[in-house]
Amino acid sequence: MTGEDFIALCVPASCTLHDALVRLNTTGRGVLLVTAPDGTLLRTLTDGDLRRAALLHTSEQSPISALPAQTPVSIGIDANLAAGMALLDKHQIDHLPVIDKQGRAVDVMLRREMSQRIWLSSPHLGEEETAFVEDAFKTNWIAPLGPHVDGFERELAAYVGVGHAAAVSSGTAAIHLALILLGVKAGDTVFCSSLTFVGSSNPILYCNAQPVFIDSQPESWNMCPQALERAFEWARREGRMPRCVILVNLYGQSADMDAIVAICERYGVPVLEDAAESLGATYKGRASGSFGRIGIFSFNGNKIITTSGGGMLVADDEALVVRARKLSTQAREPAAHYEHTEIGFNYRMSNVLAGIGRGQLRVLDDRVAKRRQVFETYRNALAGSAIEWMPEPAGMRSTRWLSCFTLPGGDLARRQAELLQFLERHSIEARPVWKPMHLQPLYRGAPFFAHESGDVAARLFESGICLPSGSNLTDDQQARVIEQLRRALAQVGA
Ligand SMILES: Cc1ncc(COP(=O)(O)O)c(C=O)c1O
């Protein structure tokens, strides 16, 4: 429903029953909103109201105000989807007018939309996953090892162009193992991008190490090389050189690898590349995830390809990957009696899930193409708006895992919340950009190095929105998102 469609639903009480019938017929929603000149909702008018009026022989030329009075069922602008659904069910109706604090009709919730939710990024299976999973069942390889685990590791390493890979239970587990492999111990300092999901940084705390967060640069939304340089200078002064730098590639886009890797090399500190969100992206033609001493990927359900839950650790150094496999299987020594000399973890991926991963890997390039197309469709459709899309710097090819933009102007927190609430009313899942780690209560007190212009990550968080971006988003669904987004942007003045 566009803004014009909504306006067409609103009629004055002086409208004749005949004209109301014509309007009901042309708008085709089964309901009209009868409003006072100041927009206050007076009542709703349905086919049923007109049928009853006809049975009472009310003249077609009578105004709506001549009908028996009715108190409309409506919902406040701040109410959530569940409250709306409960009201629809309670009154057995399919449309729910939304009113603002002054009682003015501002929107309508439709049962049809509410029951067809559009997700931010949902799993999208290809055609080969079932065959791999069936094979795992047929051959009884239902264990956290087996031919599909080996195959998935081989195939993913080849795709990314890295020597070796270890399949594990999650991206977070892969980061935890990587920190251990890089020698992170209790009390050590670890640098990490601030604008990310908490899975990037929680493993620092698993190791009882101390995070130091680095801001983003506006050009890529990823780690700012200049802030990183200042963090290194500080660390040298303080005698707190980091054991490693967790470098995140956000929303499908690589960080500025040339600059960041050069700085880390100069200080002799290894990069742990968190490519959980950027599988399929490239930087100057080279695969995202292949730049760090160790790289990691996530196959969580919302990622560009998924194994329902899972992760991968990759490295050119075979010894590191062999050790990752050992640590992920309780650090078992090669002895029949289960010998252990160090702490291990139960982090290995199962053969069944690896089967799903092998199927998914075969459609990865299609998924990247589709997500990029989803992004372009948004950008073209909203070309007249003042919003700013996440940039894609020259030389970087993003997967556009999520299509993200920022709102212009001020009063951002309120406008961002209003916009998200508007979309939610129409059962469209959109989210703010990640809340940066240096603003999270969990990491209160952790040092943070900002961009020279101020806190870029905080600005992106206040103004940034992630839109439904799945590769299985249909054209109709995306058209629905665009229609509602246009209305929402008009409402918040963007
Ligand atoms: C940037 C980033 N790092 C790490 C993770 C953790 O991955 P997982 O959910 O597979 O543990 C995620 C996502 O989930 C992520 O987006």
XYZ file of C-alpha atoms and ligand atoms in Angstrom:
510
model
C 0.000 0.000 0.000
C 1.466 3.325 -1.065
C 0.972 6.683 0.653
C -1.627 7.520 -2.030
C -3.403 4.213 -1.382
C -3.672 5.116 2.299
C -4.994 8.613 1.560
C -7.609 7.068 -0.747
C -8.910 5.000 2.185
C -9.746 8.133 4.189
C -13.153 9.723 3.580
C -15.079 12.482 5.416
C -18.306 11.722 7.310
C -20.135 13.909 4.787
C -19.317 11.455 1.972
C -22.498 9.818 0.616
C -23.001 6.085 0.939
C -22.942 5.865 -2.856
C -19.579 7.597 -3.089
C -18.267 5.489 -0.211
C -19.324 2.355 -2.094
C -17.492 3.572 -5.185
C -14.397 4.299 -3.062
C -14.549 0.880 -1.418
C -14.759 -0.644 -4.841
C -11.793 1.254 -6.268
C -9.519 0.910 -3.236
C -10.325 -2.798 -2.887
C -9.227 -3.105 0.772
C -12.689 -3.848 2.194
C -12.490 -0.902 4.585
C -12.554 2.904 4.584
C -11.414 5.193 7.405
C -13.923 7.932 8.129
C -12.045 10.964 9.398
C -12.807 14.462 10.709
C -11.280 17.466 8.887
C -8.352 17.405 11.355
C -7.698 13.735 10.514
C -9.231 12.282 13.706
C -10.529 8.775 13.117
C -14.325 8.774 13.560
C -15.166 5.245 12.489
C -14.431 2.595 9.905
C -16.757 1.730 7.055
C -16.887 -1.736 5.555
C -18.899 -3.535 2.883
C -20.937 -4.992 5.744
C -21.887 -1.515 7.047
C -23.151 -0.574 3.591
C -25.033 -3.863 3.211
C -26.789 -3.316 6.528
C -27.646 0.290 5.523
C -29.171 -1.003 2.255
C -31.276 -3.552 4.154
C -32.579 -0.698 6.321
C -33.467 1.160 3.078
C -31.070 4.024 3.898
C -30.791 6.262 0.855
C -27.613 5.966 -1.207
C -27.413 9.741 -1.037
C -27.325 9.817 2.797
C -24.006 10.826 4.327
C -21.963 8.304 6.297
C -22.802 10.354 9.403
C -26.427 9.158 9.068
C -25.400 5.581 9.875
C -25.714 4.194 13.420
C -22.740 5.376 15.462
C -19.788 3.011 15.824
C -16.689 3.130 18.014
C -13.813 2.049 15.796
C -11.331 -0.576 16.869
C -7.923 1.024 16.431
C -4.385 0.775 17.735
C -1.861 3.370 18.888
C 1.135 4.251 16.758
C 3.554 2.771 19.337
C 1.891 -0.643 19.512
C 3.767 -3.651 18.240
C 2.802 -6.292 15.720
C 1.740 -8.870 18.323
C -0.659 -6.383 19.952
C -2.100 -5.598 16.513
C -2.549 -9.262 15.689
C -4.249 -9.872 19.054
C -6.760 -7.068 18.349
C -7.488 -8.376 14.847
C -8.168 -11.823 16.278
C -10.220 -10.541 19.195
C -12.544 -8.544 16.930
C -12.332 -10.979 14.017
C -11.396 -8.213 11.609
C -8.751 -7.975 8.907
C -7.842 -4.258 9.069
C -6.750 -2.214 12.013
C -6.563 1.601 11.777
C -3.472 3.052 13.434
C -3.906 6.364 15.229
C -1.356 8.835 16.492
C -1.367 10.441 19.939
C -3.928 13.027 18.768
C -6.278 10.289 17.549
C -5.571 10.948 13.865
C -5.629 8.044 11.435
C -2.062 7.611 10.171
C -1.898 4.061 8.902
C -3.708 0.766 8.699
C -2.455 -2.681 9.670
C -3.558 -5.453 7.320
C -3.891 -9.064 8.404
C -2.666 -10.201 4.990
C 0.631 -8.347 5.407
C 1.008 -9.319 9.042
C 0.723 -12.992 8.236
C 3.298 -12.733 5.433
C 6.332 -11.425 7.267
C 9.313 -10.254 5.251
C 12.536 -11.270 6.974
C 15.833 -9.435 7.098
C 17.845 -12.372 5.774
C 16.417 -15.856 5.859
C 17.974 -19.182 4.820
C 17.788 -19.931 1.091
C 18.409 -23.519 0.180
C 19.550 -24.671 -3.240
C 18.831 -27.972 -4.918
C 21.761 -30.103 -3.827
C 21.705 -29.841 -0.036
C 19.128 -32.618 0.406
C 21.219 -35.065 -1.620
C 24.271 -34.404 0.569
C 22.248 -34.748 3.769
C 20.588 -37.944 2.498
C 24.021 -39.313 1.731
C 25.103 -38.590 5.309
C 22.056 -40.484 6.577
C 22.471 -43.393 4.149
C 26.114 -43.842 5.023
C 25.432 -43.270 8.737
C 27.956 -40.422 8.931
C 25.964 -38.448 11.511
C 29.093 -37.581 13.470
C 31.196 -34.448 13.951
C 33.526 -35.826 11.346
C 33.056 -37.571 8.004
C 33.455 -37.145 4.268
C 31.247 -34.051 3.988
C 33.244 -32.265 6.688
C 36.423 -33.015 4.727
C 34.758 -32.097 1.443
C 33.297 -28.837 2.774
C 36.690 -27.813 4.174
C 38.442 -28.599 0.895
C 35.848 -26.858 -1.252
C 35.605 -23.732 0.907
C 39.395 -23.388 1.096
C 39.543 -23.663 -2.700
C 36.757 -21.093 -3.132
C 38.529 -18.576 -0.911
C 41.980 -19.415 -2.242
C 43.447 -20.344 1.146
C 45.497 -23.457 1.833
C 43.491 -25.116 4.602
C 40.182 -24.968 6.469
C 38.643 -26.420 9.630
C 34.847 -26.691 9.865
C 33.475 -25.821 13.315
C 30.186 -25.303 15.098
C 29.966 -21.503 14.696
C 31.803 -18.393 13.601
C 32.213 -17.460 17.260
C 33.864 -20.816 17.957
C 36.205 -20.218 14.995
C 37.234 -16.836 16.456
C 37.784 -18.373 19.879
C 40.027 -21.069 18.408
C 41.859 -18.500 16.287
C 42.659 -16.378 19.343
C 44.095 -19.432 21.085
C 46.091 -20.354 17.978
C 47.502 -16.828 17.892
C 48.613 -17.210 21.485
C 46.097 -14.941 23.236
C 46.311 -15.476 26.985
C 44.664 -13.977 30.077
C 45.543 -10.290 30.439
C 46.643 -9.877 26.800
C 45.366 -6.977 24.715
C 43.380 -7.687 21.548
C 42.323 -4.969 19.099
C 38.909 -5.391 17.481
C 36.616 -3.429 15.141
C 33.964 -1.759 17.253
C 31.152 -1.735 14.708
C 30.294 -5.418 14.638
C 28.206 -8.205 16.111
C 29.195 -9.287 19.615
C 30.327 -12.686 18.279
C 33.476 -10.928 17.020
C 34.577 -9.753 20.446
C 33.102 -12.159 22.992
C 35.880 -14.692 22.396
C 38.341 -12.052 23.665
C 36.555 -12.320 26.996
C 36.486 -16.136 26.787
C 40.295 -15.868 26.843
C 40.208 -13.398 29.753
C 41.996 -10.966 27.458
C 41.279 -7.245 27.203
C 39.576 -5.747 24.161
C 40.527 -2.395 22.685
C 38.020 -1.162 20.115
C 38.825 0.622 16.884
C 36.397 2.931 15.089
C 35.118 2.710 11.515
C 35.980 4.929 8.578
C 33.061 6.575 6.735
C 34.394 5.331 3.368
C 33.735 1.636 4.039
C 32.099 1.540 7.507
C 34.969 -0.824 8.396
C 38.052 -0.386 10.577
C 39.674 3.021 10.229
C 43.423 2.633 9.455
C 44.228 5.976 11.013
C 42.469 5.099 14.305
C 44.258 1.744 14.242
C 47.600 3.504 13.874
C 46.835 5.685 16.903
C 45.805 2.622 18.895
C 49.164 1.003 18.083
C 51.046 4.131 19.138
C 49.129 4.131 22.422
C 49.763 0.412 22.930
C 53.491 0.877 22.381
C 53.592 3.738 24.886
C 51.593 1.744 27.428
C 53.492 -1.509 26.880
C 50.245 -3.157 25.790
C 50.981 -4.346 22.276
C 48.052 -6.475 21.115
C 48.458 -10.182 20.539
C 46.303 -9.813 17.414
C 43.836 -7.543 15.591
C 40.308 -8.849 14.906
C 39.419 -7.133 11.665
C 35.747 -7.354 10.717
C 34.331 -7.121 7.193
C 30.931 -5.607 7.735
C 27.650 -6.381 5.964
C 29.357 -8.182 3.083
C 32.135 -5.690 2.483
C 35.847 -6.010 2.922
C 37.809 -3.612 5.092
C 40.654 -1.542 3.603
C 43.075 -4.452 3.541
C 46.120 -2.772 1.971
C 46.235 -0.078 4.624
C 45.350 -2.224 7.631
C 47.503 -5.240 6.830
C 50.465 -2.896 6.202
C 50.040 -1.249 9.622
C 49.721 -4.601 11.399
C 52.776 -5.950 9.588
C 54.769 -2.891 10.577
C 53.954 -3.597 14.220
C 54.445 -7.351 13.767
C 50.912 -8.154 14.944
C 48.826 -10.811 13.131
C 45.368 -10.122 11.683
C 42.439 -12.379 12.500
C 40.052 -11.632 9.665
C 36.424 -11.904 10.718
C 34.732 -12.576 7.386
C 31.583 -13.975 9.013
C 29.496 -11.535 6.977
C 31.603 -11.282 3.828
C 31.923 -14.728 2.264
C 31.868 -14.147 -1.508
C 33.176 -10.563 -1.352
C 36.482 -9.494 -2.877
C 39.106 -6.844 -2.272
C 41.108 -5.981 -5.406
C 39.967 -9.292 -6.845
C 41.096 -11.383 -3.879
C 38.599 -13.237 -1.696
C 37.490 -11.744 1.585
C 38.666 -13.945 4.442
C 42.020 -14.688 2.789
C 43.947 -11.671 4.108
C 44.546 -12.504 7.755
C 46.996 -14.954 9.289
C 43.701 -16.667 10.105
C 40.283 -15.997 8.574
C 36.893 -17.088 9.821
C 33.418 -17.459 8.301
C 29.960 -18.009 9.770
C 27.164 -20.178 8.369
C 24.575 -18.978 10.833
C 20.978 -19.020 9.520
C 21.019 -15.360 8.456
C 24.297 -15.516 6.506
C 24.700 -15.514 2.739
C 24.980 -19.298 2.853
C 24.072 -21.323 5.902
C 24.411 -24.705 7.532
C 21.748 -23.633 10.073
C 24.661 -22.970 12.411
C 28.344 -23.370 11.700
C 31.651 -21.736 11.020
C 34.989 -22.205 9.289
C 38.533 -21.277 10.196
C 40.946 -20.852 7.287
C 44.686 -20.309 7.052
C 47.559 -20.954 4.682
C 49.577 -22.355 7.571
C 48.591 -26.025 7.708
C 49.914 -26.454 11.252
C 47.466 -23.836 12.538
C 44.506 -25.556 10.919
C 45.549 -29.018 12.097
C 45.744 -27.620 15.599
C 42.331 -25.941 15.223
C 40.834 -29.337 14.344
C 42.475 -30.879 17.391
C 41.312 -28.128 19.775
C 37.779 -28.334 18.337
C 37.552 -32.036 19.225
C 38.424 -31.759 22.942
C 42.161 -31.589 22.149
C 42.346 -35.353 21.971
C 45.841 -36.751 21.581
C 46.221 -39.576 19.047
C 45.760 -42.394 21.537
C 42.994 -44.999 21.748
C 42.476 -44.299 25.443
C 41.638 -40.581 25.066
C 44.789 -38.854 26.263
C 44.603 -35.099 27.012
C 47.403 -32.641 27.702
C 45.603 -29.308 27.126
C 42.119 -27.814 27.236
C 39.983 -28.498 24.188
C 36.481 -27.676 23.049
C 33.539 -29.449 21.482
C 33.475 -27.157 18.459
C 33.557 -29.479 15.425
C 30.938 -29.285 12.681
C 28.757 -32.335 12.094
C 28.876 -34.271 8.842
C 25.155 -33.619 8.291
C 25.573 -29.845 8.495
C 28.699 -29.952 6.363
C 26.520 -31.676 3.723
C 24.209 -28.663 3.755
C 27.281 -26.420 3.480
C 28.548 -28.250 0.391
C 25.199 -27.766 -1.315
C 25.118 -24.113 -0.312
C 28.633 -23.446 -1.534
C 27.553 -24.494 -5.022
C 25.021 -21.635 -5.160
C 27.131 -19.004 -3.397
C 27.887 -16.995 -6.545
C 24.164 -16.890 -7.418
C 23.407 -15.714 -3.899
C 25.956 -12.904 -4.188
C 24.510 -11.825 -7.552
C 20.982 -11.826 -6.179
C 21.870 -9.839 -3.045
C 23.643 -7.271 -5.151
C 20.568 -7.061 -7.369
C 18.326 -6.580 -4.305
C 20.563 -3.683 -3.267
C 20.472 -2.096 -6.746
C 16.681 -2.360 -6.843
C 16.431 -0.478 -3.545
C 18.923 2.129 -4.663
C 17.163 2.756 -7.982
C 13.687 2.808 -6.448
C 14.714 5.341 -3.791
C 16.975 7.415 -6.024
C 15.099 10.648 -5.210
C 15.557 10.265 -1.451
C 18.267 11.941 0.644
C 19.263 8.698 2.368
C 22.863 7.531 1.906
C 23.621 3.945 0.998
C 26.553 2.046 2.499
C 29.410 2.988 0.168
C 31.321 0.429 -1.891
C 34.815 1.884 -2.375
C 36.696 1.338 -5.632
C 38.396 -2.047 -5.702
C 35.995 -3.606 -3.218
C 33.184 -5.865 -4.382
C 30.646 -6.245 -1.617
C 28.159 -9.095 -1.511
C 25.643 -6.587 -0.127
C 24.840 -9.243 2.443
C 22.599 -6.597 3.959
C 21.389 -3.503 2.121
C 22.083 -0.651 4.541
C 21.582 3.093 4.474
C 21.811 6.064 6.814
C 19.207 8.728 7.469
C 20.259 12.336 6.898
C 19.558 15.170 9.326
C 19.184 15.386 13.077
C 17.065 13.909 15.868
C 18.257 10.582 14.530
C 17.447 8.216 17.381
C 13.777 9.205 17.359
C 13.457 9.165 13.556
C 15.269 5.852 13.236
C 12.971 4.271 15.852
C 9.888 5.671 14.108
C 11.002 4.347 10.768
C 11.671 0.872 12.150
C 8.331 0.901 13.932
C 6.563 1.874 10.729
C 8.105 -1.061 8.847
C 7.422 -3.425 11.731
C 3.722 -2.489 11.619
C 3.744 -3.824 8.093
C 5.537 -6.967 9.191
C 8.809 -5.993 7.562
C 11.899 -6.931 9.554
C 14.465 -4.137 9.384
C 17.102 -3.369 12.003
C 19.416 -0.637 13.139
C 23.075 -0.987 12.219
C 25.011 -2.956 14.892
C 25.388 -1.204 18.206
C 29.156 -0.660 18.419
C 30.979 -2.724 21.012
C 32.502 0.308 22.758
C 28.936 1.476 23.547
C 27.831 -1.885 24.931
C 27.462 -2.133 28.713
C 29.355 -5.430 28.525
C 32.480 -3.610 27.346
C 32.182 -0.490 29.488
C 35.644 0.866 30.234
C 37.375 -0.798 27.276
C 39.637 1.671 25.431
C 38.262 2.995 22.129
C 40.095 4.793 19.334
C 37.815 7.035 17.278
C 38.083 8.331 13.738
C 39.632 11.820 13.510
C 36.183 13.315 12.784
C 34.663 11.793 15.931
C 32.863 8.552 16.658
C 31.871 7.222 13.220
C 30.551 3.889 14.527
C 28.187 5.688 16.919
C 26.931 7.915 14.074
C 26.293 4.877 11.874
C 24.481 3.178 14.722
C 22.153 6.151 15.299
C 21.376 6.750 11.661
C 21.824 3.345 9.994
C 19.116 0.913 8.895
C 19.479 -2.608 7.461
C 16.710 -3.636 5.055
C 15.395 -7.079 4.128
C 18.110 -8.367 1.813
C 17.647 -12.120 1.408
C 18.502 -13.782 -1.879
C 15.039 -15.371 -1.667
C 13.256 -12.024 -1.432
C 10.635 -12.047 -4.209
C 9.965 -9.063 -6.470
C 6.542 -8.629 -4.845
C 8.039 -8.663 -1.371
C 10.674 -6.138 -2.310
C 8.023 -3.922 -3.909
C 6.129 -4.087 -0.601
C 9.253 -3.066 1.340
C 9.904 -0.181 -1.067
C 6.303 1.105 -0.844
C 6.317 1.090 2.943
C 9.842 2.465 3.129
C 8.820 5.419 0.939
C 5.945 6.143 3.302
C 8.127 5.695 6.373
C 10.837 7.989 4.964
C 8.227 10.645 4.188
C 6.947 10.342 7.748
C 10.401 10.809 9.293
C 11.307 13.561 6.842
C 14.010 11.885 4.752
C 30.833 -10.100 12.140
C 30.438 -11.366 12.827
N 31.343 -12.035 13.545
C 31.066 -13.184 14.163
C 29.818 -13.746 14.069
C 29.553 -15.004 14.810
O 29.171 -16.058 13.986
P 28.227 -17.218 14.563
O 26.858 -16.657 14.720
O 28.298 -18.273 13.512
O 28.817 -17.659 15.856
C 28.821 -13.097 13.314
C 27.470 -13.566 13.091
O 26.737 -14.277 13.528
C 29.128 -11.860 12.697
O 28.207 -11.197 12.013
